[in-house]
Coordinates of C-alpha atoms in Angstrom, one line a residue:
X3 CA 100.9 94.1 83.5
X4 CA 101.5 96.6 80.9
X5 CA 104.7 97.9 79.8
X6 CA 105.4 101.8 80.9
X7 CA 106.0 103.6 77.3
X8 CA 108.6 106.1 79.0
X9 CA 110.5 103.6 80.4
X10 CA 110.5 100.5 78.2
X11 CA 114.5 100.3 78.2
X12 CA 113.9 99.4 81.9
X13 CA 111.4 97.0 82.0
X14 CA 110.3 97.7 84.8
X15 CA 113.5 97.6 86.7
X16 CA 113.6 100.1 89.9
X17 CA 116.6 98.7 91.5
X18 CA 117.3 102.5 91.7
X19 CA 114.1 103.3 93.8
X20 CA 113.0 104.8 90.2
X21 CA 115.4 107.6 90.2
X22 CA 116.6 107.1 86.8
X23 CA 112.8 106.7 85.9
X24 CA 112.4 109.9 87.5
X25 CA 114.9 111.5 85.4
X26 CA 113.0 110.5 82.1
X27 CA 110.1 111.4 83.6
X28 CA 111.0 114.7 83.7
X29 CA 113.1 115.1 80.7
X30 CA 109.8 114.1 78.9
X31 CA 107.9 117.0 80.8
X32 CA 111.0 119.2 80.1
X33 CA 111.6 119.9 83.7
X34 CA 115.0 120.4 85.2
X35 CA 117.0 117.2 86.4
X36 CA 117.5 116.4 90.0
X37 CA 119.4 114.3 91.5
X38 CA 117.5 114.3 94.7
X39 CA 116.1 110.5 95.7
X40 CA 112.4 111.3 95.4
X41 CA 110.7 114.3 94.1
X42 CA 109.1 115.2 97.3
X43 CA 112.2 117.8 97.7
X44 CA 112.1 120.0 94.6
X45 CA 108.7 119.6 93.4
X46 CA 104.8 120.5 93.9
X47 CA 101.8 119.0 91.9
X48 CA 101.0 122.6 90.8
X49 CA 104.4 123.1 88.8
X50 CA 104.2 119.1 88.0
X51 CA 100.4 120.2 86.5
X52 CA 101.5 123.3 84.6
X53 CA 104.7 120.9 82.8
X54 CA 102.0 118.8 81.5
X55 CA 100.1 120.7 80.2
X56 CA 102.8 122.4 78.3
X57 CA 104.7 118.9 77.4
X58 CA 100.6 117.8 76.2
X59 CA 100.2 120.7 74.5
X60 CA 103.7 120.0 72.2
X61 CA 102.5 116.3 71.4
X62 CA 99.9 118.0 68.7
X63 CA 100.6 116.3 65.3
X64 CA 101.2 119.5 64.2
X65 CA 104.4 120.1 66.3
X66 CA 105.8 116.8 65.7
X67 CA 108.6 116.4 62.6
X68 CA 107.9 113.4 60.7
X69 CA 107.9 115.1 57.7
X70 CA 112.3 115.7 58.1
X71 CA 113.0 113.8 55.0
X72 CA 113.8 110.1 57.1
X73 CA 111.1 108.4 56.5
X74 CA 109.9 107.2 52.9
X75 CA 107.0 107.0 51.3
X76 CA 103.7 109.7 50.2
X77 CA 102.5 112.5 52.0
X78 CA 99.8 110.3 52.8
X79 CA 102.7 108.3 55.0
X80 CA 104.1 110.8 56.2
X81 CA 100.9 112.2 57.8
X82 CA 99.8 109.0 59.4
X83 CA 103.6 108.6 60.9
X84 CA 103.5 112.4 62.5
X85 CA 99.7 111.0 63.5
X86 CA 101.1 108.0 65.3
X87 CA 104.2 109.7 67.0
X88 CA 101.8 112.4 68.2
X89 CA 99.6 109.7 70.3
X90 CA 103.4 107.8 71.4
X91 CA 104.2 110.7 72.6
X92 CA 101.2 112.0 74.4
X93 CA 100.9 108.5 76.3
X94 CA 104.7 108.5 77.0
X95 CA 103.9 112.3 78.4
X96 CA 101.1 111.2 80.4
X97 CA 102.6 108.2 81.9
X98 CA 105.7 110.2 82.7
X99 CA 103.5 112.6 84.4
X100 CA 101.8 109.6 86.6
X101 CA 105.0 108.4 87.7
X102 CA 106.0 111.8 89.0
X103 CA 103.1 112.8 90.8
X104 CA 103.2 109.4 92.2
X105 CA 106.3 110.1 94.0
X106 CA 105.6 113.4 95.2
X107 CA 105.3 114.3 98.9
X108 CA 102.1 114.4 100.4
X109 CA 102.6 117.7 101.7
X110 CA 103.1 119.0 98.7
X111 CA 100.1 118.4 96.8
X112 CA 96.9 119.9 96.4
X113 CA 93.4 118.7 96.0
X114 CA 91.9 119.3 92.6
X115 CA 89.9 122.5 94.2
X116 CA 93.0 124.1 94.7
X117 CA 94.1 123.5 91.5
X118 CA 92.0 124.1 89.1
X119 CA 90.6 127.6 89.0
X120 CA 86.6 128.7 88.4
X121 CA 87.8 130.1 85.5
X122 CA 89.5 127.4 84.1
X123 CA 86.8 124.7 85.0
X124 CA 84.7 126.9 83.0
X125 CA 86.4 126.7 80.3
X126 CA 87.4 123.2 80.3
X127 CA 83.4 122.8 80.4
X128 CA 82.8 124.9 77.2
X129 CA 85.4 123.3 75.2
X130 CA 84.0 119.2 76.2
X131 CA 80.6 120.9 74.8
X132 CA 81.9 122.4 72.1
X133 CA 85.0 119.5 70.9
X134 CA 83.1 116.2 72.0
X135 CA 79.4 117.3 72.6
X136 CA 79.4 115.7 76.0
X137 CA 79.3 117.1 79.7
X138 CA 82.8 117.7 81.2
X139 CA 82.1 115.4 84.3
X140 CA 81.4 112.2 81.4
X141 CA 85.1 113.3 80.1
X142 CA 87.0 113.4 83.7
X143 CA 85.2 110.0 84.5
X144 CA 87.1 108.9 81.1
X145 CA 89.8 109.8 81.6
X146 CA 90.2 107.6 84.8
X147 CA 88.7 104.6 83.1
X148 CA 91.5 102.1 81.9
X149 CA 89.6 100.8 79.1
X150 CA 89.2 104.4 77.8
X151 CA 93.1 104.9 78.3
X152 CA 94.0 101.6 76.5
X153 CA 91.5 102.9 73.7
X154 CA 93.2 106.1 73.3
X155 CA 96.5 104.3 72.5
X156 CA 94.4 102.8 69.3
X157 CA 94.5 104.9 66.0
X158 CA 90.9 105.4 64.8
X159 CA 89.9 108.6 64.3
X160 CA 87.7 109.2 67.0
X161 CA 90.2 107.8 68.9
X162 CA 92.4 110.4 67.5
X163 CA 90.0 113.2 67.9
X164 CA 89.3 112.7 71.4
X165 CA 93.4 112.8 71.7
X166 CA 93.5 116.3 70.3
X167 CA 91.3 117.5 72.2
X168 CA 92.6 116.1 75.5
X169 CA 96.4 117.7 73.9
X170 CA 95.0 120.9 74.1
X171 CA 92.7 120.6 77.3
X172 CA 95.2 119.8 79.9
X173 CA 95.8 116.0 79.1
X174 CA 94.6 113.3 81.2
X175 CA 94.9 115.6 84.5
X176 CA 91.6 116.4 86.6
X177 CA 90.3 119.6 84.9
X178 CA 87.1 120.0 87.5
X179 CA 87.1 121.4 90.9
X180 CA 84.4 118.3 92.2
X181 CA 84.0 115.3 89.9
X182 CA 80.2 114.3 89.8
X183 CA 80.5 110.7 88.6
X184 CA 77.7 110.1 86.2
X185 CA 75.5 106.9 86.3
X186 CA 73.1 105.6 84.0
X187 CA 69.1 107.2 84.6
X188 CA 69.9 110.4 85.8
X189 CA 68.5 113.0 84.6
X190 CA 72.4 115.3 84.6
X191 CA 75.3 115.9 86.3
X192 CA 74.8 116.1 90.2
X193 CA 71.2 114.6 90.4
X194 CA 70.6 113.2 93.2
X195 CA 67.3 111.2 92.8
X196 CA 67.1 108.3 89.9
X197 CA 63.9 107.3 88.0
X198 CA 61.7 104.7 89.6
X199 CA 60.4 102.0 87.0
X200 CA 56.5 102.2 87.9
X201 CA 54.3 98.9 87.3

């Protein structure tokens, strides 16, 4: 099983029920600490959502100090460093943000139609066009697949790319209203019949 990167000084350890898990958790996402036993008290997926997307939004390389004089080497070094802690931290982020929303009372959440505005679903739709040249609904399937996830955590530069753009595009959080899953011979998003092989 693979090691949580927010939590690797516990190992996996949750004598605690996760409580002290939780209280990374949502350090990482910059949310106030609780010491309630589960989150299903103090917290909804919508605010859970919106601390994501802020705490994805500050794991751009751009916002991350590895240039502070610390670490040795060229320019060229340096960039690659702030390159790497970007993606750490964006996995760490997303993971934290899992765990959370893992924990949160049923009652308290919302399906992705209430969520995610028309507005914003537009949007999101644009930008997978525009960024990654593909249709949104081939991104949210992605972004549920674990292969994709454990290539995210490589550093190639598409691998990179595709990390900037999910940074700035609401992370690894559903971004559309109705996910059409996409299979191979149809003819777009949503179709319903599939190409017959004729003999």
């Amino acid at each position: 099983m693979a090691q949580r990167l927010f939590s690797t000084a516990y190992d996996g350890a949750m004598s605690d029920g996760g409580a002290e898990l939780a209280l990374r958790a949502r350090k990482l996402l910059n949310l106030p600490s609780t010491h309630a036993a589960t989150e299903q008290e103090v917290l909804s997926t919508k605010q859970l959502r919106l601390a994501y997307f802020q705490a994805a939004k500050m794991c751009h390389p751009d916002t991350i100090d590895a240039d502070n004089g610390s670490l040795p080497g060229s320019a060229v070094d340096k960039k690659a460093a702030r390159r790497q802690e970007s993606a750490n931290q964006f996995m760490r982020v997303t993971e934290a943000y899992e765990f959370l929303l893992s924990r949160i009372n049923p009652s308290k959440k919302y399906s992705a139609s209430d969520l995610v505005s028309e507005k914003e679903e537009g949007e999101f739709r644009r930008n997978c066009q525009d960024w990654l040249g593909i249709p949104a609904d081939v991104v949210e399937e992605s972004k549920r697949c674990p292969l994709f996830r454990e290539w995210l955590k490589g550093n190639t530069d598409a691998a990179h790319h595709w990390k900037i753009f999910l940074m700035q595009n609401g992370g690894l959080a559903p971004r559309l209203r109705a996910t059409v899953l996409v299979e191979a011979g149809e003819e777009g998003p949503g179709a319903t019949s599939r190409r017959r092989r004729s003999r």
